[in-house]
CSV table of C-alpha atoms and ligand atoms in Angstrom, one decimal:
chain,number,residue,atom,x,y,z
A,1,MET,CA,150.5,224.6,129.0
A,2,ALA,CA,148.9,223.1,125.9
A,3,THR,CA,149.9,219.5,125.1
A,4,LEU,CA,152.1,219.0,122.1
A,5,PRO,CA,150.4,216.8,119.5
A,6,LEU,CA,152.4,213.6,118.7
A,7,TYR,CA,152.4,214.0,115.0
A,8,LYS,CA,152.7,216.5,112.2
A,9,GLN,CA,150.8,216.0,108.9
A,10,LYS,CA,152.8,215.0,105.8
A,11,VAL,CA,150.0,213.8,103.5
A,12,VAL,CA,146.5,215.2,103.8
A,13,GLU,CA,143.1,214.5,102.4
A,14,GLU,CA,140.6,217.4,102.0
A,15,ILE,CA,137.3,217.0,103.8
A,16,ARG,CA,134.2,219.1,103.5
A,17,LEU,CA,130.7,219.5,104.9
A,18,ILE,CA,128.0,219.1,102.2
A,19,SER,CA,124.8,221.2,102.7
A,20,ARG,CA,122.0,220.0,104.9
A,21,SER,CA,119.8,219.2,101.9
A,22,GLU,CA,122.6,217.2,100.3
A,23,ARG,CA,123.0,215.3,103.6
A,24,LEU,CA,119.4,214.4,103.6
A,25,LYS,CA,119.6,213.3,100.0
A,26,SER,CA,122.6,211.2,100.8
A,27,LEU,CA,121.0,209.7,103.9
A,28,LYS,CA,117.9,208.8,101.8
A,29,ARG,CA,120.1,207.3,99.1
A,30,ALA,CA,121.7,205.2,101.9
A,31,ASP,CA,118.2,204.0,103.0
A,32,PHE,CA,118.9,205.5,106.4
A,33,ASN,CA,121.8,203.1,106.9
A,34,PRO,CA,125.0,205.1,107.7
A,35,PHE,CA,127.0,202.1,106.5
A,36,MET,CA,125.8,202.9,103.0
A,37,LEU,CA,127.0,206.5,103.0
A,38,HIS,CA,129.7,207.7,100.6
A,39,SER,CA,132.9,208.9,102.2
A,40,GLU,CA,132.9,212.1,100.2
A,41,ASP,CA,129.7,213.0,101.9
A,42,ILE,CA,131.0,212.6,105.5
A,43,ALA,CA,132.7,215.4,107.4
A,44,VAL,CA,134.1,213.4,110.3
A,45,ASP,CA,133.9,209.6,110.2
A,46,LEU,CA,133.8,208.0,113.6
A,47,LEU,CA,132.2,204.8,112.4
A,48,THR,CA,135.2,202.7,113.4
A,49,ASP,CA,138.8,202.6,114.6
A,50,SER,CA,139.3,199.6,112.4
A,51,GLY,CA,141.7,200.0,109.5
A,52,THR,CA,140.8,203.6,109.2
A,53,GLY,CA,143.9,205.2,110.9
A,54,ALA,CA,146.9,207.0,109.3
A,55,LEU,CA,150.0,205.0,108.6
A,56,SER,CA,153.4,206.2,109.9
A,57,GLN,CA,156.2,207.1,107.5
A,58,GLU,CA,158.0,204.0,108.7
A,59,GLN,CA,155.0,201.8,107.7
A,60,CYS,CA,154.9,203.5,104.3
A,61,ALA,CA,158.6,202.9,103.9
A,62,ALA,CA,158.2,199.2,104.9
A,63,GLU,CA,155.3,198.9,102.3
A,64,GLU,CA,157.7,200.0,99.6
A,65,GLU,CA,159.7,196.9,100.3
A,66,GLY,CA,156.7,194.6,100.7
A,67,ASP,CA,157.6,191.2,99.3
A,68,GLU,CA,154.8,189.7,97.3
A,69,THR,CA,156.4,186.2,97.0
A,70,TYR,CA,153.6,183.7,97.4
A,71,CYS,CA,155.6,181.5,99.9
A,72,GLY,CA,158.8,182.4,101.7
A,73,SER,CA,158.1,186.2,101.6
A,74,LYS,CA,160.5,188.3,103.6
A,75,SER,CA,157.5,190.4,104.7
A,76,TRP,CA,155.9,187.3,106.2
A,77,ARG,CA,159.0,186.6,108.1
A,78,ALA,CA,159.2,190.2,109.4
A,79,LEU,CA,155.6,190.0,110.5
A,80,GLU,CA,156.0,186.6,112.2
A,81,HIS,CA,159.0,187.9,114.0
A,82,SER,CA,157.3,191.1,115.1
A,83,ALA,CA,154.2,189.2,116.2
A,84,LYS,CA,156.2,186.8,118.3
A,85,SER,CA,158.2,189.5,119.9
A,86,VAL,CA,155.2,191.8,120.7
A,87,LEU,CA,152.7,189.1,121.7
A,88,GLY,CA,155.0,186.2,122.9
A,89,PHE,CA,153.2,183.2,121.3
A,90,PRO,CA,155.5,180.7,119.4
A,91,TYR,CA,153.0,179.9,116.6
A,92,VAL,CA,151.4,182.4,114.2
A,93,ILE,CA,148.8,181.9,111.5
A,94,PRO,CA,148.1,184.9,109.2
A,95,VAL,CA,144.5,185.6,108.2
A,96,HIS,CA,142.8,188.5,106.3
A,97,GLN,CA,141.3,190.1,109.4
A,98,GLY,CA,139.9,189.3,112.9
A,99,ARG,CA,136.8,187.6,111.6
A,100,GLY,CA,139.0,185.3,109.5
A,101,ALA,CA,140.7,184.2,112.7
A,102,GLU,CA,137.3,183.6,114.3
A,103,HIS,CA,136.1,181.6,111.3
A,104,VAL,CA,139.2,179.3,111.3
A,105,VAL,CA,139.2,178.7,115.0
A,106,ASP,CA,135.4,178.2,115.2
A,107,PHE,CA,135.2,176.0,112.1
A,108,VAL,CA,137.6,173.5,113.8
A,109,LEU,CA,136.6,173.9,117.5
A,110,VAL,CA,132.9,174.8,117.7
A,111,LYS,CA,130.3,172.0,117.2
A,112,LYS,CA,126.6,172.0,117.3
A,113,GLY,CA,125.6,172.6,120.9
A,114,SER,CA,129.0,174.0,121.9
A,115,LEU,CA,129.1,176.9,124.4
A,116,VAL,CA,131.7,179.7,124.3
A,117,PRO,CA,131.6,181.7,127.5
A,118,GLY,CA,133.5,185.0,127.9
A,119,ASN,CA,133.0,188.7,128.4
A,120,ALA,CA,130.7,190.3,125.8
A,121,HIS,CA,131.6,188.9,122.4
A,122,PHE,CA,132.0,191.2,119.4
A,123,ASP,CA,129.3,190.8,116.7
A,124,THR,CA,131.4,188.8,114.2
A,125,THR,CA,132.7,186.7,117.1
A,126,LYS,CA,129.2,185.9,118.1
A,127,ALA,CA,128.0,185.2,114.6
A,128,ASN,CA,131.0,182.9,113.8
A,129,ILE,CA,130.2,180.8,116.8
A,130,GLU,CA,126.5,180.8,116.0
A,131,VAL,CA,126.8,179.7,112.4
A,132,MET,CA,128.7,176.7,113.6
A,133,GLY,CA,125.8,175.8,115.9
A,134,GLY,CA,127.4,177.1,119.1
A,135,LYS,CA,126.3,179.6,121.6
A,136,PRO,CA,128.3,182.5,123.0
A,137,ILE,CA,127.6,183.1,126.7
A,138,ASP,CA,128.0,186.6,128.0
A,139,CYS,CA,129.6,186.4,131.4
A,140,THR,CA,130.7,190.0,131.8
A,141,ILE,CA,130.3,191.4,135.3
A,142,SER,CA,126.8,192.9,135.8
A,143,GLU,CA,128.3,196.4,136.6
A,144,ALA,CA,129.4,196.5,132.9
A,145,TYR,CA,125.8,197.3,132.0
A,146,ASP,CA,125.3,199.9,134.7
A,147,PRO,CA,126.2,203.3,133.2
A,148,SER,CA,126.5,204.8,136.7
A,149,SER,CA,129.2,202.4,137.8
A,150,GLY,CA,132.6,203.8,137.7
A,151,LEU,CA,134.4,200.5,138.2
A,152,PRO,CA,137.9,200.7,136.5
A,153,PHE,CA,137.6,197.2,134.8
A,154,LYS,CA,134.1,196.8,133.5
A,155,GLY,CA,135.3,194.4,130.9
A,156,ASN,CA,136.0,191.7,133.6
A,157,ILE,CA,134.5,188.2,133.4
A,158,ASP,CA,132.2,187.3,136.3
A,159,LEU,CA,134.3,184.5,137.7
A,160,PRO,CA,131.7,182.7,139.9
A,161,ARG,CA,129.3,182.7,136.9
A,162,LEU,CA,132.1,181.4,134.7
A,163,GLU,CA,132.9,178.6,137.1
A,164,LYS,CA,129.3,177.6,137.4
A,165,ILE,CA,129.2,177.2,133.6
A,166,LEU,CA,132.5,175.4,133.4
A,167,LYS,CA,131.4,173.0,136.1
A,168,LYS,CA,128.0,172.2,134.5
A,169,HIS,CA,128.9,172.2,130.8
A,170,GLY,CA,132.7,171.7,130.7
A,171,THR,CA,132.6,169.1,128.0
A,172,LYS,CA,130.7,171.3,125.6
A,173,ILE,CA,133.1,174.2,125.9
A,174,PRO,CA,135.9,174.4,123.3
A,175,TYR,CA,137.3,177.6,124.8
A,176,VAL,CA,136.7,180.6,126.9
A,177,LEU,CA,137.2,184.0,125.3
A,178,SER,CA,138.2,187.2,127.0
A,179,THR,CA,138.0,190.3,124.7
A,180,ILE,CA,140.6,192.9,125.7
A,181,THR,CA,139.4,195.6,125.7
A,182,CYS,CA,135.7,194.7,125.6
A,183,ASN,CA,134.2,196.6,122.7
A,184,GLN,CA,130.6,195.7,123.3
A,185,VAL,CA,130.4,197.2,126.8
A,186,GLY,CA,132.1,200.4,125.9
A,187,GLY,CA,135.8,199.6,125.2
A,188,GLN,CA,136.2,198.7,128.8
A,189,PRO,CA,139.4,197.0,130.0
A,190,VAL,CA,139.9,193.6,131.7
A,191,SER,CA,142.2,193.6,134.8
A,192,MET,CA,145.3,191.5,135.0
A,193,LYS,CA,143.8,189.9,138.1
A,194,ASN,CA,140.7,188.9,136.1
A,195,LEU,CA,142.8,187.5,133.3
A,196,LYS,CA,144.9,185.5,135.7
A,197,GLU,CA,141.9,184.1,137.5
A,198,SER,CA,139.9,183.3,134.3
A,199,SER,CA,143.0,181.4,133.1
A,200,ALA,CA,143.3,179.5,136.4
A,201,LEU,CA,139.7,178.5,136.3
A,202,CYS,CA,140.0,177.3,132.7
A,203,LYS,CA,143.1,175.3,133.7
A,204,LYS,CA,141.2,173.7,136.6
A,205,TYR,CA,138.5,172.5,134.2
A,206,GLY,CA,140.9,171.6,131.4
A,207,ILE,CA,139.5,174.2,129.0
A,208,ARG,CA,141.5,176.5,126.6
A,209,PHE,CA,141.6,180.2,127.5
A,210,PHE,CA,141.8,182.5,124.4
A,211,LEU,CA,142.0,186.3,124.2
A,212,ASP,CA,140.6,188.5,121.5
A,213,VAL,CA,143.5,190.9,121.2
A,214,ALA,CA,142.1,193.5,118.8
A,215,ARG,CA,142.7,196.2,121.4
A,216,PHE,CA,145.3,194.6,123.7
A,217,ALA,CA,147.6,197.6,123.8
A,218,GLU,CA,144.9,199.9,125.1
A,219,ASN,CA,144.0,197.2,127.7
A,220,ALA,CA,147.6,197.1,128.8
A,221,TYR,CA,147.7,200.9,129.2
A,222,PHE,CA,144.6,200.8,131.4
A,223,ILE,CA,146.2,198.1,133.6
A,224,LYS,CA,149.2,200.4,134.0
A,225,LYS,CA,147.0,203.4,134.9
A,226,ARG,CA,144.3,201.8,136.9
A,227,GLU,CA,145.4,198.5,138.5
A,228,LYS,CA,147.3,198.5,141.8
A,229,GLY,CA,150.9,197.5,141.5
A,230,PHE,CA,151.3,198.1,137.7
A,231,GLY,CA,152.0,201.8,137.7
A,232,LYS,CA,155.8,201.4,137.4
A,233,ARG,CA,155.7,198.4,135.0
A,234,SER,CA,156.5,198.8,131.3
A,235,ILE,CA,153.8,198.3,128.7
A,236,LYS,CA,155.9,195.5,127.3
A,237,SER,CA,156.1,193.6,130.6
A,238,ILE,CA,152.3,194.1,131.1
A,239,ILE,CA,151.6,192.7,127.7
A,240,ASP,CA,153.9,189.8,128.3
A,241,GLU,CA,152.1,188.9,131.5
A,242,MET,CA,148.6,189.3,129.9
A,243,MET,CA,149.6,186.9,127.1
A,244,SER,CA,151.2,184.5,129.5
A,245,TYR,CA,147.8,183.5,130.9
A,246,ALA,CA,146.4,182.6,127.5
A,247,ASP,CA,146.6,179.5,125.3
A,248,GLY,CA,146.0,181.5,122.2
A,249,ALA,CA,144.8,184.8,120.8
A,250,LEU,CA,142.7,186.0,117.9
A,251,MET,CA,143.8,189.3,116.5
A,252,SER,CA,142.2,191.8,114.2
A,253,ALA,CA,145.4,193.7,113.1
A,254,LYS,CA,143.3,196.7,112.1
A,255,LYS,CA,143.0,198.3,115.5
A,256,ASN,CA,145.8,198.4,118.0
A,257,ALA,CA,148.3,196.9,115.5
A,258,LEU,CA,147.7,200.1,113.5
A,259,ASN,CA,147.3,198.4,110.1
A,260,GLN,CA,144.7,198.9,107.4
A,261,SER,CA,144.1,195.1,107.0
A,262,GLY,CA,145.1,191.8,108.4
A,263,GLY,CA,144.7,189.5,111.3
A,264,LEU,CA,146.5,186.7,113.2
A,265,ILE,CA,145.9,183.6,115.1
A,266,LEU,CA,148.5,183.2,117.8
A,267,LEU,CA,149.0,179.9,119.6
A,268,ARG,CA,151.1,178.3,122.3
A,269,ASN,CA,150.3,174.7,121.5
A,270,LYS,CA,152.0,173.1,118.5
A,271,GLU,CA,149.5,170.4,117.9
A,272,LEU,CA,146.6,172.9,117.8
A,273,PHE,CA,148.6,175.1,115.5
A,274,GLU,CA,149.2,172.1,113.1
A,275,ILE,CA,145.4,171.4,113.1
A,276,LEU,CA,144.4,175.0,112.5
A,277,GLN,CA,147.0,176.0,110.0
A,278,PRO,CA,145.6,174.1,106.9
A,279,TYR,CA,142.2,175.7,107.6
A,280,GLY,CA,143.9,179.1,107.5
A,281,ALA,CA,145.1,178.2,104.1
A,282,LEU,CA,141.7,177.1,103.1
A,283,PHE,CA,139.6,180.0,104.4
A,284,ALA,CA,142.0,183.0,104.5
A,285,GLY,CA,145.0,182.5,102.2
A,286,GLY,CA,148.3,180.7,102.1
A,287,ILE,CA,150.0,179.8,105.4
A,288,GLN,CA,152.6,182.6,104.8
A,289,TYR,CA,150.3,185.5,103.9
A,290,GLY,CA,146.7,184.7,104.9
A,291,ALA,CA,145.2,187.0,102.3
A,292,MET,CA,147.4,189.9,103.3
A,293,SER,CA,149.6,191.4,100.6
A,294,GLY,CA,153.3,191.6,101.2
A,295,LYS,CA,152.9,195.4,101.6
A,296,ALA,CA,150.2,194.8,104.3
A,297,MET,CA,152.4,192.3,106.2
A,298,ALA,CA,155.4,194.7,106.0
A,299,SER,CA,153.4,197.6,107.4
A,300,LEU,CA,151.8,195.4,110.1
A,301,ALA,CA,155.2,194.2,111.2
A,302,VAL,CA,156.0,197.9,112.0
A,303,GLY,CA,152.5,198.8,113.2
A,304,LEU,CA,152.5,196.1,115.9
A,305,LYS,CA,155.5,197.8,117.5
A,306,GLU,CA,154.3,201.4,117.1
A,307,GLY,CA,150.9,200.5,118.7
A,308,VAL,CA,152.4,199.4,122.0
A,309,LYS,CA,154.5,202.5,122.6
A,310,GLU,CA,153.5,204.1,125.9
A,311,ARG,CA,153.8,207.6,124.5
A,312,TYR,CA,151.3,206.8,121.8
A,313,LEU,CA,148.9,205.0,124.1
A,314,GLU,CA,148.9,208.0,126.5
A,315,TYR,CA,148.0,210.3,123.6
A,316,ARG,CA,145.4,208.0,122.2
A,317,VAL,CA,143.5,207.4,125.5
A,318,ALA,CA,143.7,211.2,126.2
A,319,GLN,CA,142.0,211.9,122.8
A,320,ILE,CA,139.1,209.6,123.6
A,321,GLU,CA,138.8,211.2,127.1
A,322,TYR,CA,138.8,214.7,125.6
A,323,LEU,CA,135.8,214.0,123.4
A,324,GLY,CA,134.0,212.1,126.2
A,325,ASN,CA,134.5,215.0,128.6
A,326,LYS,CA,133.3,217.5,126.0
A,327,LEU,CA,130.1,215.5,125.6
A,328,ARG,CA,129.6,215.3,129.3
A,329,GLU,CA,129.8,219.1,129.6
A,330,ILE,CA,126.9,219.4,127.1
A,331,GLY,CA,124.9,216.9,129.2
A,332,VAL,CA,125.1,214.0,126.8
A,333,PRO,CA,125.0,210.7,128.8
A,334,ILE,CA,128.0,208.5,128.0
A,335,VAL,CA,129.3,205.2,129.3
A,336,LEU,CA,131.8,205.7,132.2
A,337,PRO,CA,134.6,205.3,132.7
A,338,ILE,CA,135.5,206.5,129.2
A,339,GLY,CA,136.8,203.5,127.2
A,340,GLY,CA,139.9,202.9,125.1
A,341,HIS,CA,138.9,203.4,121.5
A,342,ALA,CA,135.6,205.2,121.5
A,343,VAL,CA,133.1,207.3,123.4
A,344,PHE,CA,129.8,205.4,123.8
A,345,VAL,CA,126.7,207.6,124.0
A,346,ASN,CA,123.7,206.2,126.0
A,347,ALA,CA,121.2,206.9,123.2
A,348,GLY,CA,118.4,205.1,125.0
A,349,GLU,CA,118.7,207.6,127.8
A,350,TRP,CA,119.3,210.6,125.7
A,351,LEU,CA,116.4,209.9,123.3
A,352,PRO,CA,113.8,208.4,125.7
A,353,GLN,CA,111.0,209.0,123.1
A,354,ILE,CA,112.4,206.1,121.0
A,355,ARG,CA,111.5,202.5,122.0
A,356,TRP,CA,114.3,200.0,121.9
A,357,ASN,CA,112.9,198.2,118.9
A,358,LEU,CA,112.9,201.4,116.9
A,359,PHE,CA,116.7,201.5,117.6
A,360,PRO,CA,117.6,204.7,119.5
A,361,GLY,CA,121.3,204.3,118.7
A,362,HIS,CA,120.7,203.9,115.0
A,363,SER,CA,118.2,206.8,115.0
A,364,LEU,CA,120.8,209.0,116.7
A,365,ALA,CA,123.4,207.9,114.1
A,366,CYS,CA,121.1,209.2,111.4
A,367,ALA,CA,120.3,212.4,113.2
A,368,LEU,CA,124.0,213.1,113.9
A,369,TYR,CA,124.8,212.7,110.3
A,370,LEU,CA,122.0,215.0,109.2
A,371,GLU,CA,123.0,217.6,111.8
A,372,GLY,CA,126.7,217.8,111.0
A,373,GLY,CA,127.9,215.1,108.6
A,374,VAL,CA,129.3,213.1,111.5
A,375,ARG,CA,129.1,209.3,111.1
A,376,ALA,CA,129.0,206.9,114.0
A,377,VAL,CA,127.5,203.4,114.7
A,378,GLU,CA,124.8,201.8,116.8
A,379,ILE,CA,125.8,199.3,119.4
A,380,GLY,CA,122.4,198.1,120.6
A,381,SER,CA,119.4,196.0,119.7
A,382,LEU,CA,120.0,196.4,116.0
A,383,LEU,CA,123.5,194.9,116.3
A,384,GLU,CA,122.1,192.2,118.7
A,385,ASN,CA,120.2,190.8,115.8
A,386,ARG,CA,117.5,188.1,116.2
A,387,ASP,CA,117.7,184.9,118.2
A,388,PRO,CA,118.7,182.3,115.6
A,389,LYS,CA,116.1,179.9,117.0
A,390,THR,CA,113.0,182.0,117.8
A,391,ARG,CA,113.7,184.7,115.2
A,392,GLU,CA,112.6,187.3,117.8
A,393,ASN,CA,114.5,190.6,118.0
A,394,ARG,CA,117.0,190.3,120.9
A,395,ARG,CA,116.9,193.3,123.2
A,396,ALA,CA,120.3,194.6,124.0
A,397,LYS,CA,121.2,195.4,127.6
A,398,TRP,CA,121.4,199.1,126.5
A,399,GLU,CA,121.1,201.2,123.4
A,400,LEU,CA,124.4,202.9,122.5
A,401,LEU,CA,125.9,205.0,119.8
A,402,ARG,CA,129.6,204.5,119.4
A,403,LEU,CA,132.0,207.3,118.4
A,404,ALA,CA,135.1,205.4,117.5
A,405,ILE,CA,138.2,207.5,117.0
A,406,PRO,CA,140.5,206.3,114.2
A,407,HIS,CA,144.2,206.0,115.0
A,408,ARG,CA,146.3,209.1,114.4
A,409,LEU,CA,143.7,210.5,111.9
A,410,TYR,CA,142.0,213.3,113.6
A,411,VAL,CA,143.1,216.2,115.8
A,412,LYS,CA,141.5,218.2,118.5
A,413,GLU,CA,139.6,220.5,116.1
A,414,HIS,CA,137.8,217.6,114.6
A,415,LEU,CA,136.7,216.5,118.1
A,416,ASP,CA,135.6,220.0,119.0
A,417,TYR,CA,133.5,220.0,115.8
A,418,VAL,CA,131.9,216.7,116.8
A,419,ALA,CA,131.0,218.1,120.2
A,420,ASP,CA,129.5,221.1,118.6
A,421,VAL,CA,127.3,219.0,116.4
A,422,PHE,CA,126.0,217.3,119.6
A,423,ARG,CA,125.5,220.7,121.2
A,424,LYS,CA,123.2,221.7,118.3
A,425,LEU,CA,121.4,218.4,118.3
A,426,SER,CA,120.8,218.5,122.0
A,427,GLU,CA,118.4,221.5,121.5
A,428,LYS,CA,116.2,219.4,119.2
A,429,ARG,CA,116.7,215.9,120.5
A,430,SER,CA,113.1,215.5,121.4
A,431,SER,CA,112.2,215.6,117.7
A,432,VAL,CA,114.6,212.8,116.7
A,433,ARG,CA,112.5,209.9,115.4
A,434,GLY,CA,113.0,206.1,115.5
A,435,VAL,CA,113.6,203.9,112.4
A,436,GLU,CA,111.9,200.8,111.1
A,437,PHE,CA,113.0,198.2,108.6
A,438,VAL,CA,112.1,198.5,105.0
A,439,ARG,CA,114.2,195.5,104.3
A,440,GLU,CA,115.9,193.4,106.9
A,441,THR,CA,118.8,191.2,106.0
A,442,TYR,CA,120.6,188.3,107.7
A,443,PRO,CA,123.2,187.7,109.0
A,444,MET,CA,124.9,190.9,110.2
A,445,ARG,CA,121.8,192.8,109.4
A,446,HIS,CA,123.1,196.2,110.4
A,447,PHE,CA,125.4,196.4,107.4
A,448,THR,CA,122.9,195.9,104.6
A,449,SER,CA,119.3,196.5,106.0
A,450,LYS,CA,117.2,199.3,104.7
A,451,PHE,CA,115.3,201.7,107.0
A,452,ARG,CA,112.8,204.5,107.0
A,453,LEU,CA,112.0,207.1,109.7
A,454,ILE,CA,108.8,206.3,111.5
A,455,LYS,CA,106.1,208.8,111.2
A,456,SER,CA,105.9,211.3,114.1
B,501,F0G,N1,137.0,191.4,117.8
B,501,F0G,C1,136.7,192.7,118.2
B,501,F0G,C2,136.8,193.0,119.7
B,501,F0G,C3,136.4,193.7,117.3
B,501,F0G,O1,136.1,194.9,117.7
B,501,F0G,C4,136.4,193.3,115.9
B,501,F0G,C5,136.1,194.3,114.9
B,501,F0G,C6,136.7,192.0,115.5
B,501,F0G,C7,137.0,191.1,116.5
B,501,F0G,C8,136.7,191.6,114.1
B,501,F0G,O2,137.8,192.0,113.5
B,501,F0G,O3,137.0,193.7,111.7
B,501,F0G,O4,139.2,192.7,111.6
B,501,F0G,O5,137.3,191.3,111.2
B,501,F0G,N2,135.6,195.4,115.1
B,501,F0G,C9,135.4,196.5,114.2
B,501,F0G,C10,134.7,197.6,115.0
B,501,F0G,C11,134.8,196.2,112.9
B,501,F0G,O6,134.3,198.6,114.3
B,501,F0G,O7,134.7,197.6,116.2
B,501,F0G,P1,137.8,192.4,111.9
């Protein structure tokens, strides 16, 4: 029996596939940087699950009542209430998006020489720590980088490694960060046990334990499905327990909170809240809007609650698995187990002719667009950037292409189409060429650098 989709379409946007020669023209105009493509030229956009999803009719209705009052807005109070009830922290600071939360927290807490250990940090997370003179330390378990390992919680922090660092450098560590799920290693979840033990270690050494909760609901769903003893627990009680281990959380509201913009800093400690709050006003926006419009806050208040519904999470994770399994059938190597928001193709393995410093993931992104108008993004050595001190290219542990599925936007046919483009590409993958810089920018070079294909 076929599964019933969770939604019906009420508002639609037409998409089309432009011709191959137009796609080539468009890619050249974009200087072989898919970030620079125009949306009208893209058939299926799997660049990101961030702010790209469809809103529900309830979110749209809430937007209509968005209160744009500068201070004292009803929409802010609705959002604050929703955030407290879903995430359980008593203090909330609004910001414009996840990196805004990082900037405020790091500006205050990270000093020159600070260390911030955690599982693999997201690129903006890393960059925000680095611009303050700190150093993120990747303590993800080593199996996270082994594509053949089927471990259910490959986002876990390596606890003995963390303890060693806490013991040796405790005074230099403003906080430890666990990113749930861990985007950089394939959208892999962190187990409850690992959260609990990371938190206990931090307590032992008197160090704050923060969570990056961009994709906390998917993480909770994986705990329910994969971790012993959680199968019968509600998503709400799992989220409550996850959050109970943390001193604070940084949230991009554009992912699991199903909004198109926004972010939050969530805190347990009043004193720290009072220190950080004015910096929210300085860098993001007023303390009761944080650069979100009243409309955005109103729809976020609703999205936070929709994003944690078990029925939705089941549908969401099944969609990612569907695409992942289709790619596996074609013989495309992907990171396993299939993650929570995206399928990660092992481009380094699939395109062995392209050396790491010619960016196999990025080259595959260009080839995929050319083949079928599908946009995706590299997660590899291009994203790793250069070492801020030596200026050498940093070699990523692996070269991936991420196919992120926006929330509630695409249906099975879109995913079948993407798999078909891969099928076509697989016949000619040995001819895919690497890319080199024409102009390299800093920081966040992947957004604005220009490339050309290397000569074959
Ligand atoms: N943390 C994680 C784990 C993220 O994946 C992102 C963004 C951020 C923080 C920053 O949040 O975009 O709201 O400023 N990830 C997007 C992505 C951009 O495509 O994975 P933001």
